[in-house]
PDB file of C-alpha atoms in Angstrom:
ATOM      1  CA  ASP A  75       0.000   0.000   0.000  1.00 88.00           C
ATOM      2  CA  ILE A  76       1.109   3.538  -0.738  1.00 93.00           C
ATOM      3  CA  GLN A  77       1.475   5.677   2.378  1.00 95.00           C
ATOM      4  CA  MET A  78       1.017   9.441   2.359  1.00 97.00           C
ATOM      5  CA  THR A  79       2.934  11.445   4.963  1.00 97.00           C
ATOM      6  CA  GLN A  80       2.278  15.125   5.545  1.00 98.00           C
ATOM      7  CA  SER A  81       4.577  17.574   7.297  1.00 98.00           C
ATOM      8  CA  PRO A  82       4.449  19.413   9.498  1.00 97.00           C
ATOM      9  CA  PRO A  83       1.480  18.026  11.481  1.00 97.00           C
ATOM     10  CA  SER A  84       0.787  21.546  12.674  1.00 97.00           C
ATOM     11  CA  LEU A  85       1.948  24.990  11.751  1.00 96.00           C
ATOM     12  CA  SER A  86       1.519  28.436  13.291  1.00 97.00           C
ATOM     13  CA  ALA A  87       1.682  31.456  11.028  1.00 97.00           C
ATOM     14  CA  SER A  88       0.524  35.042  10.713  1.00 96.00           C
ATOM     15  CA  VAL A  89      -1.715  36.800   8.225  1.00 96.00           C
ATOM     16  CA  GLY A  90       0.393  37.732   5.217  1.00 97.00           C
ATOM     17  CA  ASP A  91       2.907  34.904   5.689  1.00 97.00           C
ATOM     18  CA  ARG A  92       3.910  32.516   2.940  1.00 98.00           C
ATOM     19  CA  VAL A  93       3.510  28.910   4.051  1.00 98.00           C
ATOM     20  CA  ALA A  94       4.253  25.541   2.540  1.00 98.00           C
ATOM     21  CA  ILE A  95       2.887  22.117   3.476  1.00 98.00           C
ATOM     22  CA  THR A  96       4.560  18.971   2.244  1.00 98.00           C
ATOM     23  CA  CYS A  97       3.151  15.574   1.316  1.00 98.00           C
ATOM     24  CA  ARG A  98       5.431  12.619   0.668  1.00 98.00           C
ATOM     25  CA  ALA A  99       4.333   9.361  -0.960  1.00 97.00           C
ATOM     26  CA  SER A 100       6.013   6.068  -0.098  1.00 97.00           C
ATOM     27  CA  GLN A 101       6.514   5.374  -3.813  1.00 96.00           C
ATOM     28  CA  ASN A 102       6.336   7.211  -7.136  1.00 96.00           C
ATOM     29  CA  ILE A 103       2.792   8.471  -7.760  1.00 96.00           C
ATOM     30  CA  ASN A 104       3.622  10.663 -10.775  1.00 94.00           C
ATOM     31  CA  ARG A 105       1.306  13.655 -10.369  1.00 95.00           C
ATOM     32  CA  TYR A 106      -1.692  11.859  -8.850  1.00 96.00           C
ATOM     33  CA  LEU A 107      -1.971  14.136  -5.834  1.00 98.00           C
ATOM     34  CA  ASN A 108      -4.768  16.420  -4.641  1.00 98.00           C
ATOM     35  CA  TRP A 109      -5.150  18.934  -1.800  1.00 98.00           C
ATOM     36  CA  TYR A 110      -8.170  19.790   0.355  1.00 98.00           C
ATOM     37  CA  GLN A 111      -8.974  22.374   2.996  1.00 98.00           C
ATOM     38  CA  GLN A 112     -11.218  21.519   5.926  1.00 98.00           C
ATOM     39  CA  LYS A 113     -12.605  23.935   8.494  1.00 98.00           C
ATOM     40  CA  PRO A 114     -14.065  22.769  11.829  1.00 96.00           C
ATOM     41  CA  GLY A 115     -17.488  21.201  11.429  1.00 95.00           C
ATOM     42  CA  LYS A 116     -17.371  21.439   7.633  1.00 98.00           C
ATOM     43  CA  ALA A 117     -16.817  19.059   4.770  1.00 98.00           C
ATOM     44  CA  PRO A 118     -13.459  19.176   2.980  1.00 98.00           C
ATOM     45  CA  ARG A 119     -13.103  21.497   0.011  1.00 98.00           C
ATOM     46  CA  LEU A 120     -11.025  20.633  -3.038  1.00 98.00           C
ATOM     47  CA  LEU A 121      -8.263  23.190  -3.613  1.00 98.00           C
ATOM     48  CA  ILE A 122      -5.755  21.633  -6.022  1.00 98.00           C
ATOM     49  CA  TYR A 123      -6.037  18.537  -8.220  1.00 98.00           C
ATOM     50  CA  LEU A 124      -3.429  16.535 -10.067  1.00 98.00           C
ATOM     51  CA  THR A 125      -0.598  18.305  -8.248  1.00 98.00           C
ATOM     52  CA  SER A 126      -0.986  21.808  -9.614  1.00 98.00           C
ATOM     53  CA  SER A 127      -4.420  22.476 -11.163  1.00 98.00           C
ATOM     54  CA  LEU A 128      -6.435  25.046  -9.244  1.00 98.00           C
ATOM     55  CA  GLN A 129     -10.063  24.075  -8.635  1.00 98.00           C
ATOM     56  CA  SER A 130     -12.618  26.584  -9.897  1.00 97.00           C
ATOM     57  CA  GLY A 131     -13.324  29.324  -7.360  1.00 97.00           C
ATOM     58  CA  VAL A 132     -10.156  28.770  -5.322  1.00 98.00           C
ATOM     59  CA  PRO A 133      -8.042  31.907  -4.825  1.00 98.00           C
ATOM     60  CA  SER A 134      -4.808  32.106  -6.787  1.00 98.00           C
ATOM     61  CA  ARG A 135      -2.753  32.465  -3.602  1.00 98.00           C
ATOM     62  CA  PHE A 136      -3.036  28.662  -3.372  1.00 98.00           C
ATOM     63  CA  SER A 137      -0.644  26.696  -5.556  1.00 98.00           C
ATOM     64  CA  GLY A 138       0.650  23.166  -5.764  1.00 98.00           C
ATOM     65  CA  GLY A 139       3.792  21.552  -7.105  1.00 98.00           C
ATOM     66  CA  GLY A 140       5.965  18.471  -7.131  1.00 97.00           C
ATOM     67  CA  SER A 141       6.093  15.095  -8.807  1.00 94.00           C
ATOM     68  CA  GLY A 142       7.102  11.537  -8.076  1.00 95.00           C
ATOM     69  CA  THR A 143       7.110  11.276  -4.287  1.00 97.00           C
ATOM     70  CA  ASP A 144       7.336  14.856  -2.990  1.00 98.00           C
ATOM     71  CA  PHE A 145       4.604  17.460  -3.269  1.00 98.00           C
ATOM     72  CA  THR A 146       3.940  20.889  -1.823  1.00 98.00           C
ATOM     73  CA  LEU A 147       0.914  23.077  -1.193  1.00 98.00           C
ATOM     74  CA  THR A 148       1.880  26.735  -0.945  1.00 98.00           C
ATOM     75  CA  ILE A 149      -0.221  29.651   0.274  1.00 98.00           C
ATOM     76  CA  SER A 150       1.487  32.807  -0.917  1.00 96.00           C
ATOM     77  CA  SER A 151      -0.045  35.304   1.523  1.00 96.00           C
ATOM     78  CA  LEU A 152      -2.163  33.907   4.334  1.00 97.00           C
ATOM     79  CA  GLN A 153      -5.608  35.352   4.804  1.00 97.00           C
ATOM     80  CA  PRO A 154      -7.721  35.001   7.970  1.00 96.00           C
ATOM     81  CA  GLU A 155     -10.032  32.499   6.240  1.00 96.00           C
ATOM     82  CA  ASP A 156      -7.093  30.190   5.406  1.00 97.00           C
ATOM     83  CA  PHE A 157      -6.601  28.959   8.960  1.00 94.00           C
ATOM     84  CA  ALA A 158      -7.819  25.385   8.681  1.00 97.00           C
ATOM     85  CA  THR A 159      -6.605  21.809   8.312  1.00 98.00           C
ATOM     86  CA  TYR A 160      -5.150  20.724   4.982  1.00 98.00           C
ATOM     87  CA  TYR A 161      -5.065  17.199   3.587  1.00 98.00           C
ATOM     88  CA  CYS A 162      -3.311  15.650   0.644  1.00 98.00           C
ATOM     89  CA  GLN A 163      -4.958  12.734  -1.174  1.00 98.00           C
ATOM     90  CA  LEU A 164      -3.670  10.118  -3.574  1.00 97.00           C
ATOM     91  CA  SER A 165      -5.632   9.882  -6.828  1.00 94.00           C
ATOM     92  CA  TYR A 166      -4.417   6.536  -8.152  1.00 90.00           C
ATOM     93  CA  PRO A 167      -4.446   3.582  -7.683  1.00 88.00           C
ATOM     94  CA  THR A 168      -6.432   4.250  -4.543  1.00 88.00           C
ATOM     95  CA  HIS A 169      -7.518   7.309  -2.581  1.00 94.00           C
ATOM     96  CA  THR A 170      -5.457   7.384   0.587  1.00 95.00           C
ATOM     97  CA  PHE A 171      -5.437  10.651   2.528  1.00 97.00           C
ATOM     98  CA  GLY A 172      -2.536  12.157   4.448  1.00 97.00           C
ATOM     99  CA  GLN A 173      -2.819  12.703   8.191  1.00 97.00           C
ATOM    100  CA  GLY A 174      -3.496  16.408   7.803  1.00 98.00           C
ATOM    101  CA  THR A 175      -1.701  19.653   8.657  1.00 98.00           C
ATOM    102  CA  LYS A 176      -3.420  22.026  11.045  1.00 98.00           C
ATOM    103  CA  LEU A 177      -2.639  25.646  10.259  1.00 98.00           C
ATOM    104  CA  ASP A 178      -3.418  28.075  13.047  1.00 96.00           C
ATOM    105  CA  ILE A 179      -2.815  31.684  13.911  1.00 90.00           C
ATOM    106  CA  LYS A 180       0.480  32.573  15.581  1.00 89.00           C
TER     107      LYS A 180
ATOM    108  CA  GLN B 213     -24.662  23.231  -8.812  1.00 92.00           C
ATOM    109  CA  VAL B 214     -24.417  19.616  -7.724  1.00 96.00           C
ATOM    110  CA  GLN B 215     -25.467  19.002  -4.140  1.00 98.00           C
ATOM    111  CA  LEU B 216     -25.140  15.861  -2.067  1.00 98.00           C
ATOM    112  CA  LEU B 217     -26.980  15.014   1.137  1.00 98.00           C
ATOM    113  CA  GLU B 218     -26.310  12.084   3.427  1.00 98.00           C
ATOM    114  CA  SER B 219     -29.101  10.416   5.355  1.00 98.00           C
ATOM    115  CA  GLY B 220     -29.458   7.475   7.684  1.00 97.00           C
ATOM    116  CA  PRO B 221     -29.533   6.516  11.350  1.00 97.00           C
ATOM    117  CA  GLY B 222     -27.259   8.488  13.651  1.00 96.00           C
ATOM    118  CA  LEU B 223     -27.000   5.576  16.051  1.00 98.00           C
ATOM    119  CA  VAL B 224     -26.137   1.997  15.144  1.00 98.00           C
ATOM    120  CA  LYS B 225     -25.855  -0.902  17.541  1.00 98.00           C
ATOM    121  CA  LEU B 226     -22.645  -2.879  17.890  1.00 97.00           C
ATOM    122  CA  SER B 227     -22.334  -5.759  15.385  1.00 97.00           C
ATOM    123  CA  GLU B 228     -25.230  -4.459  13.272  1.00 97.00           C
ATOM    124  CA  THR B 229     -25.043  -3.002   9.751  1.00 98.00           C
ATOM    125  CA  LEU B 230     -24.410   0.684   9.212  1.00 98.00           C
ATOM    126  CA  SER B 231     -26.451   1.884   6.212  1.00 98.00           C
ATOM    127  CA  LEU B 232     -26.270   5.368   4.728  1.00 98.00           C
ATOM    128  CA  THR B 233     -27.721   6.979   1.611  1.00 98.00           C
ATOM    129  CA  CYS B 234     -26.482   9.941  -0.382  1.00 98.00           C
ATOM    130  CA  THR B 235     -29.002  11.811  -2.520  1.00 98.00           C
ATOM    131  CA  VAL B 236     -27.661  13.795  -5.456  1.00 97.00           C
ATOM    132  CA  SER B 237     -29.460  16.893  -6.742  1.00 97.00           C
ATOM    133  CA  GLY B 238     -28.678  19.642  -9.238  1.00 96.00           C
ATOM    134  CA  GLY B 239     -26.915  17.320 -11.621  1.00 93.00           C
ATOM    135  CA  SER B 240     -26.913  13.874 -13.123  1.00 90.00           C
ATOM    136  CA  ILE B 241     -25.639  10.824 -11.330  1.00 91.00           C
ATOM    137  CA  ALA B 242     -24.851   9.271 -14.699  1.00 89.00           C
ATOM    138  CA  GLY B 243     -21.324   9.412 -16.033  1.00 88.00           C
ATOM    139  CA  TYR B 244     -19.628   9.908 -12.694  1.00 91.00           C
ATOM    140  CA  TYR B 245     -18.032   7.995  -9.869  1.00 94.00           C
ATOM    141  CA  TRP B 246     -19.433   8.294  -6.360  1.00 95.00           C
ATOM    142  CA  GLY B 247     -17.619   7.639  -3.118  1.00 96.00           C
ATOM    143  CA  TRP B 248     -17.638   7.548   0.654  1.00 97.00           C
ATOM    144  CA  ILE B 249     -15.084   8.988   3.068  1.00 98.00           C
ATOM    145  CA  ARG B 250     -15.261   9.029   6.850  1.00 98.00           C
ATOM    146  CA  GLN B 251     -13.603  10.945   9.679  1.00 98.00           C
ATOM    147  CA  PRO B 252     -13.509   9.625  13.247  1.00 98.00           C
ATOM    148  CA  PRO B 253     -13.829  12.378  15.873  1.00 97.00           C
ATOM    149  CA  GLY B 254     -10.650  14.467  16.006  1.00 95.00           C
ATOM    150  CA  ARG B 255      -8.914  12.379  13.379  1.00 97.00           C
ATOM    151  CA  GLU B 256      -7.983  12.443   9.710  1.00 96.00           C
ATOM    152  CA  LEU B 257     -10.060  11.613   6.653  1.00 98.00           C
ATOM    153  CA  GLU B 258     -10.287   7.943   5.734  1.00 97.00           C
ATOM    154  CA  TYR B 259     -11.206   6.708   2.261  1.00 96.00           C
ATOM    155  CA  ILE B 260     -13.829   3.932   2.265  1.00 96.00           C
ATOM    156  CA  GLY B 261     -14.710   3.159  -1.361  1.00 94.00           C
ATOM    157  CA  TYR B 262     -16.407   4.255  -4.567  1.00 93.00           C
ATOM    158  CA  VAL B 263     -18.597   3.017  -7.409  1.00 91.00           C
ATOM    159  CA  HIS B 264     -19.067   4.080 -11.026  1.00 87.00           C
ATOM    160  CA  ASP B 265     -22.558   4.729 -12.337  1.00 78.00           C
ATOM    161  CA  THR B 266     -22.333   1.602 -14.472  1.00 75.00           C
ATOM    162  CA  GLY B 267     -21.480  -0.439 -11.410  1.00 68.00           C
ATOM    163  CA  THR B 268     -18.521  -1.857 -13.303  1.00 65.00           C
ATOM    164  CA  ALA B 269     -15.828   0.096 -11.543  1.00 63.00           C
ATOM    165  CA  ASN B 270     -15.594  -0.393  -7.848  1.00 81.00           C
ATOM    166  CA  ASP B 271     -12.774   0.049  -5.357  1.00 87.00           C
ATOM    167  CA  PHE B 272     -12.436  -0.167  -1.611  1.00 90.00           C
ATOM    168  CA  ASN B 273      -9.859   0.675   0.978  1.00 90.00           C
ATOM    169  CA  PRO B 274      -8.401  -2.751   1.901  1.00 90.00           C
ATOM    170  CA  SER B 275      -9.397  -2.012   5.496  1.00 91.00           C
ATOM    171  CA  PHE B 276     -13.061  -2.212   4.448  1.00 89.00           C
ATOM    172  CA  THR B 277     -13.069  -4.725   1.577  1.00 80.00           C
ATOM    173  CA  SER B 278     -14.773  -7.513   3.477  1.00 87.00           C
ATOM    174  CA  ARG B 279     -17.385  -5.323   5.180  1.00 94.00           C
ATOM    175  CA  ALA B 280     -18.317  -2.519   2.787  1.00 94.00           C
ATOM    176  CA  THR B 281     -20.676  -2.317  -0.161  1.00 92.00           C
ATOM    177  CA  VAL B 282     -21.415   0.755  -2.266  1.00 92.00           C
ATOM    178  CA  SER B 283     -24.405   0.652  -4.599  1.00 90.00           C
ATOM    179  CA  LEU B 284     -26.248   3.011  -6.930  1.00 91.00           C
ATOM    180  CA  ASP B 285     -29.935   3.703  -7.485  1.00 90.00           C
ATOM    181  CA  MET B 286     -29.939   5.625 -10.741  1.00 89.00           C
ATOM    182  CA  SER B 287     -33.733   6.058 -10.799  1.00 91.00           C
ATOM    183  CA  ARG B 288     -33.621   7.895  -7.481  1.00 93.00           C
ATOM    184  CA  SER B 289     -30.293   9.700  -8.049  1.00 94.00           C
ATOM    185  CA  ARG B 290     -28.760   8.253  -4.959  1.00 95.00           C
ATOM    186  CA  PHE B 291     -26.088   5.872  -3.812  1.00 94.00           C
ATOM    187  CA  SER B 292     -25.598   3.961  -0.615  1.00 95.00           C
ATOM    188  CA  LEU B 293     -23.007   2.582   1.763  1.00 96.00           C
ATOM    189  CA  ARG B 294     -23.453  -0.579   3.808  1.00 96.00           C
ATOM    190  CA  LEU B 295     -20.867  -1.474   6.429  1.00 97.00           C
ATOM    191  CA  THR B 296     -21.494  -4.755   8.195  1.00 97.00           C
ATOM    192  CA  SER B 297     -20.463  -5.869  11.688  1.00 96.00           C
ATOM    193  CA  ALA B 298     -20.154  -2.333  13.047  1.00 97.00           C
ATOM    194  CA  THR B 299     -17.823  -1.681  15.966  1.00 97.00           C
ATOM    195  CA  ALA B 300     -17.140   1.381  18.108  1.00 97.00           C
ATOM    196  CA  ALA B 301     -14.222   2.150  15.763  1.00 97.00           C
ATOM    197  CA  ASP B 302     -16.788   2.881  13.020  1.00 98.00           C
ATOM    198  CA  THR B 303     -18.056   5.895  14.954  1.00 98.00           C
ATOM    199  CA  ALA B 304     -17.324   8.800  12.631  1.00 98.00           C
ATOM    200  CA  MET B 305     -18.601  11.575  10.438  1.00 98.00           C
ATOM    201  CA  TYR B 306     -19.427   9.969   7.092  1.00 98.00           C
ATOM    202  CA  TYR B 307     -19.183  12.010   3.905  1.00 98.00           C
ATOM    203  CA  CYS B 308     -20.421  11.160   0.442  1.00 98.00           C
ATOM    204  CA  ALA B 309     -18.729  12.832  -2.503  1.00 98.00           C
ATOM    205  CA  ARG B 310     -18.570  12.968  -6.282  1.00 97.00           C
ATOM    206  CA  LEU B 311     -15.380  11.512  -7.648  1.00 95.00           C
ATOM    207  CA  ASP B 312     -13.859  12.780 -10.859  1.00 94.00           C
ATOM    208  CA  LYS B 313     -12.400  10.131 -13.164  1.00 91.00           C
ATOM    209  CA  ASN B 314      -8.965  11.558 -12.343  1.00 93.00           C
ATOM    210  CA  GLY B 315      -9.388  10.563  -8.738  1.00 94.00           C
ATOM    211  CA  TYR B 316     -10.294  13.722  -6.877  1.00 97.00           C
ATOM    212  CA  TYR B 317     -13.456  14.521  -4.918  1.00 98.00           C
ATOM    213  CA  ASP B 318     -14.935  17.756  -6.235  1.00 97.00           C
ATOM    214  CA  HIS B 319     -18.335  17.875  -4.547  1.00 98.00           C
ATOM    215  CA  TRP B 320     -19.057  16.790  -0.982  1.00 98.00           C
ATOM    216  CA  GLY B 321     -22.076  16.288   1.217  1.00 98.00           C
ATOM    217  CA  GLN B 322     -22.262  18.053   4.560  1.00 98.00           C
ATOM    218  CA  GLY B 323     -21.582  14.811   6.422  1.00 98.00           C
ATOM    219  CA  ILE B 324     -23.576  12.712   8.850  1.00 98.00           C
ATOM    220  CA  LEU B 325     -22.390  11.677  12.282  1.00 98.00           C
ATOM    221  CA  VAL B 326     -22.864   7.997  13.049  1.00 98.00           C
ATOM    222  CA  THR B 327     -22.274   6.618  16.523  1.00 98.00           C
ATOM    223  CA  VAL B 328     -21.874   2.888  17.056  1.00 98.00           C
ATOM    224  CA  SER B 329     -22.798   1.809  20.549  1.00 94.00           C
ATOM    225  CA  SER B 330     -24.541  -0.885  22.481  1.00 91.00           C
TER     226      SER B 330
END
């Protein structure tokens, strides 16, 4: 089974900061990697699909990159509404999620 | 805009079958994949399984293969999850979602909390 490992598990940052969250796969997954945002009590929201494609309606301050085993979600300038938990998810051959990264206000 | 809504009992007895339904509105169920994801309290998302509208494509997390079934009712625009032999570890928020053929979940239900207890 392919394991997905996110780092860091938690992150404190300030409004306006640039932050990066990493997801590492236990084997080569090409570009089959997606990112979601989840706020407390809400369903996850798709942000980025297939490594770097921005989902419709998602602000351009969110971006994704990587390939093979190492991937990154970057938020260029944190806004108050961005404080949430972020998950990576494998697209193929199955749909394993990472353990999540909780982003909170410093 | 596609909308999904989970329904089912919020309380299931130990060893019984957990059954949930997801009703799709605002779009067609045909031509898409449909899946279930759960989240135990305070924990991460956990993929359960999905089904294609033809019923020919089906995949499950190995952790659920022997206990889970996902089925479609095209006439009622809904799909269902059955999880047999429920234990306390199945207590979670259960989400249904639309799955794009490229393997990402682009529309989600609001979730339904299911508690498994005696």
